[in-house]
PDB file of C-alpha atoms and ligand atoms in Angstrom:
ATOM      1  CA  MET A   1      21.028   6.211  14.605  1.00 51.00           C
ATOM      2  CA  SER A   2      17.987   5.409  16.679  1.00 61.00           C
ATOM      3  CA  LEU A   3      14.856   7.326  15.773  1.00 77.00           C
ATOM      4  CA  ASP A   4      11.290   7.206  17.092  1.00 95.00           C
ATOM      5  CA  LEU A   5      10.081   5.813  13.792  1.00 98.00           C
ATOM      6  CA  VAL A   6      11.787   2.808  12.204  1.00 98.00           C
ATOM      7  CA  PHE A   7      10.780   1.376   8.837  1.00 98.00           C
ATOM      8  CA  TYR A   8      11.688  -2.203   7.918  1.00 98.00           C
ATOM      9  CA  THR A   9      11.628  -2.866   4.214  1.00 98.00           C
ATOM     10  CA  ASN A  10      13.155  -4.233   1.086  1.00 98.00           C
ATOM     11  CA  PRO A  11      13.018  -1.791  -1.837  1.00 98.00           C
ATOM     12  CA  MET A  12      11.626  -4.544  -4.093  1.00 98.00           C
ATOM     13  CA  SER A  13       8.511  -5.129  -2.042  1.00 98.00           C
ATOM     14  CA  ARG A  14       5.202  -3.747  -0.853  1.00 98.00           C
ATOM     15  CA  GLY A  15       7.418  -1.676   1.412  1.00 98.00           C
ATOM     16  CA  GLN A  16       7.197   0.879  -1.407  1.00 98.00           C
ATOM     17  CA  ILE A  17       3.601   1.563  -0.346  1.00 98.00           C
ATOM     18  CA  VAL A  18       4.672   2.412   3.180  1.00 99.00           C
ATOM     19  CA  ARG A  19       7.629   4.509   2.060  1.00 98.00           C
ATOM     20  CA  TRP A  20       5.240   6.544  -0.054  1.00 98.00           C
ATOM     21  CA  MET A  21       3.021   7.010   3.023  1.00 98.00           C
ATOM     22  CA  LEU A  22       6.051   7.979   5.131  1.00 98.00           C
ATOM     23  CA  GLU A  23       7.013  10.538   2.512  1.00 98.00           C
ATOM     24  CA  GLU A  24       3.455  11.935   2.570  1.00 98.00           C
ATOM     25  CA  VAL A  25       3.702  12.218   6.374  1.00 98.00           C
ATOM     26  CA  GLY A  26       7.020  14.032   6.135  1.00 97.00           C
ATOM     27  CA  GLU A  27       8.486  12.964   9.512  1.00 97.00           C
ATOM     28  CA  VAL A  28      12.059  11.754   9.903  1.00 97.00           C
ATOM     29  CA  TYR A  29      12.332   7.969   9.879  1.00 97.00           C
ATOM     30  CA  GLU A  30      15.065   5.389   9.967  1.00 97.00           C
ATOM     31  CA  THR A  31      15.100   2.710   7.262  1.00 98.00           C
ATOM     32  CA  VAL A  32      16.278  -0.821   7.983  1.00 98.00           C
ATOM     33  CA  LEU A  33      16.799  -2.852   4.812  1.00 97.00           C
ATOM     34  CA  LEU A  34      16.207  -6.582   5.046  1.00 98.00           C
ATOM     35  CA  ASN A  35      17.093  -9.180   2.452  1.00 96.00           C
ATOM     36  CA  TYR A  36      14.597 -11.879   1.626  1.00 95.00           C
ATOM     37  CA  GLU A  37      16.839 -14.820   2.326  1.00 88.00           C
ATOM     38  CA  GLY A  38      18.398 -14.005   5.682  1.00 92.00           C
ATOM     39  CA  ALA A  39      17.461 -10.948   7.690  1.00 96.00           C
ATOM     40  CA  MET A  40      13.714 -11.205   7.015  1.00 97.00           C
ATOM     41  CA  LYS A  41      13.650 -14.630   8.670  1.00 97.00           C
ATOM     42  CA  SER A  42      16.025 -13.827  11.535  1.00 97.00           C
ATOM     43  CA  PRO A  43      14.786 -14.200  15.126  1.00 97.00           C
ATOM     44  CA  ASP A  44      15.219 -10.446  15.664  1.00 97.00           C
ATOM     45  CA  TYR A  45      12.918  -9.570  12.776  1.00 98.00           C
ATOM     46  CA  LEU A  46      10.462 -12.425  13.444  1.00 98.00           C
ATOM     47  CA  ALA A  47       9.988 -10.831  16.869  1.00 98.00           C
ATOM     48  CA  ILE A  48       8.697  -7.754  15.007  1.00 98.00           C
ATOM     49  CA  ASN A  49       6.743  -9.520  12.266  1.00 98.00           C
ATOM     50  CA  PRO A  50       6.237 -13.238  12.880  1.00 98.00           C
ATOM     51  CA  MET A  51       5.149 -13.520   9.230  1.00 98.00           C
ATOM     52  CA  GLY A  52       8.765 -12.819   8.241  1.00 98.00           C
ATOM     53  CA  LYS A  53       7.504 -10.297   5.703  1.00 98.00           C
ATOM     54  CA  VAL A  54       8.051  -6.631   5.001  1.00 98.00           C
ATOM     55  CA  PRO A  55       7.045  -3.911   5.538  1.00 98.00           C
ATOM     56  CA  ALA A  56       6.785  -3.207   9.252  1.00 98.00           C
ATOM     57  CA  ILE A  57       7.214  -0.087  11.325  1.00 98.00           C
ATOM     58  CA  VAL A  58       8.103   0.453  14.954  1.00 98.00           C
ATOM     59  CA  HIS A  59       6.934   3.793  16.282  1.00 98.00           C
ATOM     60  CA  ARG A  60       7.987   4.605  19.855  1.00 97.00           C
ATOM     61  CA  GLY A  61       8.070   0.887  20.602  1.00 96.00           C
ATOM     62  CA  ARG A  62       4.738   0.128  18.926  1.00 97.00           C
ATOM     63  CA  VAL A  63       4.879  -2.439  16.136  1.00 98.00           C
ATOM     64  CA  VAL A  64       2.584  -2.169  13.134  1.00 98.00           C
ATOM     65  CA  THR A  65       2.579  -4.600  10.217  1.00 98.00           C
ATOM     66  CA  GLU A  66       0.323  -4.878   7.142  1.00 98.00           C
ATOM     67  CA  CYS A  67       0.562  -2.050   4.633  1.00 98.00           C
ATOM     68  CA  ALA A  68      -3.014  -0.859   4.988  1.00 98.00           C
ATOM     69  CA  ALA A  69      -2.808  -0.846   8.793  1.00 98.00           C
ATOM     70  CA  ILE A  70       0.512   1.013   8.670  1.00 98.00           C
ATOM     71  CA  CYS A  71      -0.958   3.671   6.362  1.00 98.00           C
ATOM     72  CA  ALA A  72      -3.958   4.162   8.676  1.00 98.00           C
ATOM     73  CA  TYR A  73      -1.759   4.153  11.796  1.00 98.00           C
ATOM     74  CA  LEU A  74       0.619   6.761  10.396  1.00 98.00           C
ATOM     75  CA  ALA A  75      -2.254   9.030   9.372  1.00 98.00           C
ATOM     76  CA  ASP A  76      -3.520   8.952  12.977  1.00 98.00           C
ATOM     77  CA  ALA A  77      -0.098   9.172  14.610  1.00 98.00           C
ATOM     78  CA  PHE A  78       0.813  12.294  12.617  1.00 98.00           C
ATOM     79  CA  PRO A  79      -2.436  14.282  12.317  1.00 97.00           C
ATOM     80  CA  ALA A  80      -0.614  17.422  11.178  1.00 97.00           C
ATOM     81  CA  ALA A  81      -0.108  15.723   7.803  1.00 98.00           C
ATOM     82  CA  ASN A  82      -3.910  15.734   7.347  1.00 98.00           C
ATOM     83  CA  LEU A  83      -4.047  12.270   5.796  1.00 98.00           C
ATOM     84  CA  ALA A  84      -7.262  11.029   7.437  1.00 98.00           C
ATOM     85  CA  PRO A  85     -10.732  12.564   7.404  1.00 98.00           C
ATOM     86  CA  PRO A  86     -12.314  13.628  10.730  1.00 97.00           C
ATOM     87  CA  THR A  87     -13.379  10.524  12.705  1.00 97.00           C
ATOM     88  CA  ALA A  88     -17.114  11.006  12.062  1.00 98.00           C
ATOM     89  CA  GLU A  89     -16.510  11.249   8.316  1.00 97.00           C
ATOM     90  CA  ARG A  90     -14.486   8.113   7.768  1.00 98.00           C
ATOM     91  CA  ASP A  91     -17.135   6.096   5.905  1.00 97.00           C
ATOM     92  CA  ALA A  92     -15.450   6.112   2.499  1.00 97.00           C
ATOM     93  CA  TYR A  93     -11.989   6.071   4.087  1.00 98.00           C
ATOM     94  CA  TYR A  94     -12.493   2.816   6.006  1.00 98.00           C
ATOM     95  CA  ARG A  95     -14.661   1.263   3.371  1.00 98.00           C
ATOM     96  CA  TRP A  96     -12.183   1.526   0.518  1.00 98.00           C
ATOM     97  CA  LEU A  97      -9.083   0.967   2.625  1.00 98.00           C
ATOM     98  CA  PHE A  98     -10.487  -2.360   3.844  1.00 98.00           C
ATOM     99  CA  PHE A  99     -11.946  -3.224   0.448  1.00 98.00           C
ATOM    100  CA  ALA A 100      -8.514  -2.817  -1.132  1.00 98.00           C
ATOM    101  CA  ALA A 101      -6.662  -4.745   1.586  1.00 98.00           C
ATOM    102  CA  GLY A 102      -9.204  -7.589   1.553  1.00 98.00           C
ATOM    103  CA  PRO A 103     -11.203  -8.258  -1.619  1.00 98.00           C
ATOM    104  CA  VAL A 104      -8.944  -6.442  -4.083  1.00 98.00           C
ATOM    105  CA  GLU A 105      -5.679  -7.902  -2.766  1.00 98.00           C
ATOM    106  CA  ALA A 106      -7.153 -11.429  -2.669  1.00 98.00           C
ATOM    107  CA  ALA A 107      -8.830 -11.194  -6.087  1.00 98.00           C
ATOM    108  CA  VAL A 108      -5.697  -9.856  -7.771  1.00 98.00           C
ATOM    109  CA  THR A 109      -3.297 -12.277  -6.109  1.00 98.00           C
ATOM    110  CA  ASN A 110      -5.500 -15.301  -6.724  1.00 98.00           C
ATOM    111  CA  ARG A 111      -5.902 -14.427 -10.358  1.00 97.00           C
ATOM    112  CA  ALA A 112      -2.181 -13.796 -10.839  1.00 96.00           C
ATOM    113  CA  LEU A 113      -1.526 -17.228  -9.316  1.00 97.00           C
ATOM    114  CA  GLY A 114      -4.022 -18.860 -11.662  1.00 97.00           C
ATOM    115  CA  PHE A 115      -6.835 -19.467  -9.181  1.00 96.00           C
ATOM    116  CA  VAL A 116     -10.346 -18.823 -10.468  1.00 94.00           C
ATOM    117  CA  VAL A 117     -13.380 -18.972  -8.171  1.00 95.00           C
ATOM    118  CA  PRO A 118     -15.369 -21.983  -9.432  1.00 95.00           C
ATOM    119  CA  ASP A 119     -18.734 -21.155 -10.978  1.00 94.00           C
ATOM    120  CA  GLY A 120     -21.437 -21.022  -8.355  1.00 95.00           C
ATOM    121  CA  ARG A 121     -18.971 -20.580  -5.445  1.00 96.00           C
ATOM    122  CA  GLU A 122     -18.844 -16.749  -5.541  1.00 95.00           C
ATOM    123  CA  ARG A 123     -20.822 -16.522  -2.306  1.00 96.00           C
ATOM    124  CA  MET A 124     -18.026 -18.239  -0.441  1.00 96.00           C
ATOM    125  CA  ALA A 125     -15.279 -15.955  -1.780  1.00 96.00           C
ATOM    126  CA  GLY A 126     -15.160 -12.604   0.042  1.00 97.00           C
ATOM    127  CA  TYR A 127     -14.474 -10.887  -3.243  1.00 97.00           C
ATOM    128  CA  GLY A 128     -17.164 -12.751  -5.186  1.00 97.00           C
ATOM    129  CA  SER A 129     -15.421 -12.666  -8.523  1.00 96.00           C
ATOM    130  CA  PHE A 130     -12.452 -10.820  -9.962  1.00 97.00           C
ATOM    131  CA  ASP A 131     -14.654  -8.953 -12.442  1.00 97.00           C
ATOM    132  CA  ALA A 132     -17.145  -7.776  -9.815  1.00 97.00           C
ATOM    133  CA  THR A 133     -14.254  -6.569  -7.638  1.00 98.00           C
ATOM    134  CA  MET A 134     -12.725  -4.627 -10.525  1.00 98.00           C
ATOM    135  CA  ASP A 135     -16.076  -3.023 -11.369  1.00 98.00           C
ATOM    136  CA  VAL A 136     -16.547  -1.824  -7.797  1.00 98.00           C
ATOM    137  CA  LEU A 137     -12.943  -0.612  -7.569  1.00 98.00           C
ATOM    138  CA  GLU A 138     -13.444   1.304 -10.798  1.00 98.00           C
ATOM    139  CA  ARG A 139     -16.492   3.043  -9.396  1.00 98.00           C
ATOM    140  CA  ALA A 140     -14.613   3.923  -6.196  1.00 98.00           C
ATOM    141  CA  VAL A 141     -11.821   5.717  -8.049  1.00 98.00           C
ATOM    142  CA  SER A 142     -13.973   7.346 -10.713  1.00 97.00           C
ATOM    143  CA  GLY A 143     -14.353  10.751  -8.999  1.00 92.00           C
ATOM    144  CA  ASP A 144     -12.310  13.721 -10.217  1.00 87.00           C
ATOM    145  CA  ARG A 145     -10.176  13.871  -7.126  1.00 95.00           C
ATOM    146  CA  TRP A 146      -9.563  11.337  -4.366  1.00 98.00           C
ATOM    147  CA  ILE A 147     -11.310   8.354  -2.885  1.00 97.00           C
ATOM    148  CA  CYS A 148     -12.806  10.414  -0.021  1.00 97.00           C
ATOM    149  CA  GLY A 149     -13.575  13.414  -2.228  1.00 96.00           C
ATOM    150  CA  GLU A 150     -11.459  16.575  -2.124  1.00 96.00           C
ATOM    151  CA  GLN A 151      -9.092  15.371   0.624  1.00 97.00           C
ATOM    152  CA  PHE A 152      -6.165  13.139  -0.300  1.00 98.00           C
ATOM    153  CA  THR A 153      -5.843  10.503   2.449  1.00 98.00           C
ATOM    154  CA  ALA A 154      -3.958   7.389   3.503  1.00 98.00           C
ATOM    155  CA  ALA A 155      -6.698   5.420   1.701  1.00 98.00           C
ATOM    156  CA  ASP A 156      -5.442   6.880  -1.582  1.00 98.00           C
ATOM    157  CA  VAL A 157      -1.920   5.722  -0.798  1.00 98.00           C
ATOM    158  CA  TYR A 158      -3.113   2.165  -0.243  1.00 98.00           C
ATOM    159  CA  VAL A 159      -5.946   1.876  -2.779  1.00 98.00           C
ATOM    160  CA  GLY A 160      -3.839   3.887  -5.209  1.00 98.00           C
ATOM    161  CA  SER A 161      -0.922   1.503  -4.809  1.00 98.00           C
ATOM    162  CA  GLN A 162      -3.195  -1.412  -5.676  1.00 98.00           C
ATOM    163  CA  VAL A 163      -4.264   0.431  -8.828  1.00 98.00           C
ATOM    164  CA  ASP A 164      -0.800   1.717  -9.752  1.00 98.00           C
ATOM    165  CA  TRP A 165       0.909  -1.641  -9.177  1.00 98.00           C
ATOM    166  CA  GLY A 166      -1.938  -3.516 -10.830  1.00 98.00           C
ATOM    167  CA  LEU A 167      -1.593  -1.431 -13.971  1.00 98.00           C
ATOM    168  CA  GLY A 168       2.212  -1.764 -13.862  1.00 98.00           C
ATOM    169  CA  PHE A 169       2.165  -5.550 -13.456  1.00 97.00           C
ATOM    170  CA  LYS A 170      -0.894  -5.909 -15.704  1.00 98.00           C
ATOM    171  CA  THR A 171      -2.731  -7.740 -12.948  1.00 98.00           C
ATOM    172  CA  ILE A 172      -5.746  -5.422 -13.224  1.00 98.00           C
ATOM    173  CA  PRO A 173      -7.447  -4.426 -16.449  1.00 98.00           C
ATOM    174  CA  THR A 174      -6.508  -1.161 -18.136  1.00 98.00           C
ATOM    175  CA  ARG A 175      -9.529   1.082 -17.759  1.00 98.00           C
ATOM    176  CA  PRO A 176      -9.706   4.876 -18.234  1.00 98.00           C
ATOM    177  CA  ALA A 177     -10.737   5.482 -14.610  1.00 98.00           C
ATOM    178  CA  PHE A 178      -7.781   3.446 -13.293  1.00 98.00           C
ATOM    179  CA  GLU A 179      -5.362   5.244 -15.612  1.00 98.00           C
ATOM    180  CA  ALA A 180      -6.690   8.697 -14.686  1.00 98.00           C
ATOM    181  CA  TYR A 181      -6.511   7.981 -10.935  1.00 98.00           C
ATOM    182  CA  ALA A 182      -2.986   6.575 -11.275  1.00 98.00           C
ATOM    183  CA  GLU A 183      -1.899   9.668 -13.207  1.00 98.00           C
ATOM    184  CA  ARG A 184      -3.125  11.931 -10.394  1.00 98.00           C
ATOM    185  CA  LEU A 185      -1.274   9.805  -7.845  1.00 98.00           C
ATOM    186  CA  ARG A 186       1.959   9.750  -9.830  1.00 98.00           C
ATOM    187  CA  ALA A 187       2.024  13.555  -9.880  1.00 98.00           C
ATOM    188  CA  ARG A 188       2.331  13.732  -6.089  1.00 98.00           C
ATOM    189  CA  PRO A 189       5.770  14.848  -4.871  1.00 98.00           C
ATOM    190  CA  ALA A 190       5.802  12.169  -2.138  1.00 98.00           C
ATOM    191  CA  TYR A 191       5.060   9.431  -4.693  1.00 98.00           C
ATOM    192  CA  ARG A 192       7.980  10.671  -6.791  1.00 98.00           C
ATOM    193  CA  ARG A 193      10.335  10.847  -3.818  1.00 98.00           C
ATOM    194  CA  GLN A 194       9.468   7.262  -2.939  1.00 98.00           C
ATOM    195  CA  LYS A 195      10.189   6.078  -6.466  1.00 98.00           C
ATOM    196  CA  GLU A 196      13.551   7.889  -6.437  1.00 98.00           C
ATOM    197  CA  ILE A 197      14.612   6.516  -3.054  1.00 98.00           C
ATOM    198  CA  ASP A 198      13.571   2.912  -3.704  1.00 98.00           C
ATOM    199  CA  GLY A 199      14.805   3.103  -7.299  1.00 98.00           C
ATOM    200  CA  ALA A 200      18.275   4.132  -6.098  1.00 98.00           C
ATOM    201  CA  LEU A 201      18.305   1.361  -3.490  1.00 97.00           C
ATOM    202  CA  ILE A 202      17.295  -1.228  -6.090  1.00 97.00           C
ATOM    203  CA  ALA A 203      20.042  -0.043  -8.456  1.00 96.00           C
ATOM    204  CA  GLU A 204      22.585  -0.286  -5.602  1.00 95.00           C
ATOM    205  CA  MET A 205      21.427  -3.820  -4.747  1.00 90.00           C
ATOM    206  CA  GLN A 206      21.657  -4.897  -8.371  1.00 91.00           C
ATOM    207  CA  GLN A 207      25.152  -3.445  -8.713  1.00 92.00           C
ATOM    208  CA  LYS A 208      26.321  -5.443  -5.692  1.00 87.00           C
ATOM    209  CA  GLY A 209      24.798  -8.548  -7.312  1.00 76.00           C
TER     210      GLY A 209
HETATM  211  N1  LIG B 301      -0.222  -8.504   3.684  1.00 81.07           N
HETATM  212  C1  LIG B 301       1.119  -8.004   3.784  1.00 81.07           C
HETATM  213  C2  LIG B 301       1.931  -8.604   2.653  1.00 81.07           C
HETATM  214  C3  LIG B 301       3.405  -8.428   2.852  1.00 81.07           C
HETATM  215  C4  LIG B 301       4.188  -9.257   1.865  1.00 81.07           C
HETATM  216  O1  LIG B 301       3.714 -10.280   1.329  1.00 81.07           O
HETATM  217  N2  LIG B 301       5.454  -8.878   1.642  1.00 81.07           N
HETATM  218  C5  LIG B 301       6.307  -9.636   0.761  1.00 81.07           C
HETATM  219  C6  LIG B 301       7.056  -8.686  -0.164  1.00 81.07           C
HETATM  220  S1  LIG B 301       5.985  -7.783  -1.201  1.00 81.07           S
HETATM  221  C7  LIG B 301       7.358 -10.349   1.611  1.00 81.07           C
HETATM  222  O2  LIG B 301       7.875  -9.797   2.546  1.00 81.07           O
HETATM  223  N3  LIG B 301       7.678 -11.591   1.249  1.00 81.07           N
HETATM  224  C8  LIG B 301       8.743 -12.323   1.891  1.00 81.07           C
HETATM  225  C9  LIG B 301       8.355 -13.723   2.251  1.00 81.07           C
HETATM  226  O3  LIG B 301       7.166 -14.041   2.275  1.00 81.07           O
HETATM  227  O4  LIG B 301       9.253 -14.505   2.508  1.00 81.07           O
HETATM  228  C10 LIG B 301       1.112  -6.466   3.740  1.00 81.07           C
HETATM  229  O5  LIG B 301       0.199  -5.884   3.160  1.00 81.07           O
HETATM  230  O6  LIG B 301       2.019  -5.845   4.314  1.00 81.07           O
END
């Protein structure tokens, strides 16, 4: 099978974020599963993502890597899915998408790995401190609906994944606003389809050993 849209992933990876986005988009896509040890570091895949990491997509010959970039790209490539605000109204969309891919991702990963910004060095760290980042993230997701208001967008897939995964792995604090936002996200049919698809693939992988 060779489709216009190819998705490279491992079900136990951030590829889950992109599969959720693909399910929101609703277009047909081909999935290529890569194992961590071999295929992800093969010359063929390194030609797609020199980082040797998943996820990646190839859409009509165009390569996109980085979850947040893939979410934004897909929203633009498939406008009928209505997953990006009109161009002139993308203030919150860009702001929180980049905030989650930069400061939030770095703050959460650093903390999980045991790195704490030394006192007095917050100016040097793009995220300042973990606590400040969490406070701002909390404010961003505290509305009743989505991060850009009434419209659900690709920014919710990405920011929402940071919140949902953070709560799941206990790498972000449990706060009512995070829980409420995650509950709204988990009710989405595309979120549920993603969990079913990747869940089945994980079970299959585990059965094979
Ligand atoms: N910044 C990248 C991170 C991708 C990433 O770290 N993927 C992990 C899985 S969650 C991976 O492929 N690791 C394999 C490796 O580094 O060897 C993104 O957002 O897509």
